[in-house]
């Protein structure tokens, strides 16, 4: 097999890249190790930045998002039993975010790719990226019980932290920056309408809590728990009781309970791999960087990566210049590090570290009070949350 761009991974980044290339008349092949059902069911991110939503619309993949997604014009910060709303449009010149689950983004992009795009091979396991430093990289993969080779002009690794793409960059050329946090998120899906119409980020002496949603009928909620926690060690009643404690306010707000349909624990870490390019191999999304979910940046960073690559390749096709391709890693990393900074700031602002001192507790409250009382501080949060510019 041969194609211009070999894409490893059919998550939102790989699928969106295939769509962007198709719209520009550039052929690609997408290899995905899992089956279609798995890709369309795996629960991940649910917050789309303004720029991500705009890209999906311009790519022709925004119709159902605009019909079924939930536009959010702000978030609520809770601390010391008080409530403070951050108004995104008022602080950012009209920007907002969209609540639309990654599963739904993938469903939309898969349908488009199968109907209009190039080959999308499910249960096609990428085994290795070969000759990445040459003008003729190859992806060795297994599909339908036999090994095959996809010859490419370019390879884009959208295959996550454990994928093969990053391993093709020689270790002597790389630098890794990472931080592991001593806590995780116990997340639940519950068949109950959200108790608030926007996301609620709560800082509490017992730990962080987040009220989110997947739809008007399904709530997504999270609790800060110690690293290594077993989700099944928490009963449904214990989870609801703890959520009520951490969301407590001085007014009459109440948390609605309902049947919990799913629970899991997500570890918290930051990770950046530099560079994001080697020869004709380009890394995107979790293959190159991971952020703690507090800032809602993971999926949006991946979208920024593939938009940057698609623009650079289209520029190469139209002008013959490889300038933007050569700048890919540096261009992406500027945005990545701003997102890492924001995600770290949100995490340390809202989570109580094990063994935190009263001094550190008061600093957190002072930081939150600063956001609630300073338009400049509030604007910085709103601009970062709604999204950094692509490229």
PDB file of C-alpha atoms in Angstrom, residues 231-240 260 263:
ATOM      1  CA  UNK A 231     -12.943   2.831  41.987  1.00  0.00           C
ATOM      2  CA  UNK A 232     -14.868  -0.232  43.138  1.00  0.00           C
ATOM      3  CA  UNK A 233     -13.786   0.440  46.731  1.00  0.00           C
ATOM      4  CA  UNK A 234     -16.254   3.361  46.722  1.00  0.00           C
ATOM      5  CA  UNK A 235     -19.952   2.560  46.992  1.00  0.00           C
ATOM      6  CA  UNK A 236     -22.401   4.694  45.021  1.00  0.00           C
ATOM      7  CA  UNK A 237     -23.761   6.203  48.246  1.00  0.00           C
ATOM      8  CA  UNK A 238     -20.261   7.083  49.467  1.00  0.00           C
ATOM      9  CA  UNK A 239     -19.529   8.850  46.162  1.00  0.00           C
ATOM     10  CA  UNK A 240     -22.701  10.949  46.289  1.00  0.00           C
ATOM     11  CA  UNK A 260     -24.284   5.575  38.538  1.00  0.00           C
ATOM     12  CA  UNK A 263     -16.986   4.637  37.514  1.00  0.00           C
TER      13      UNK A 263
END
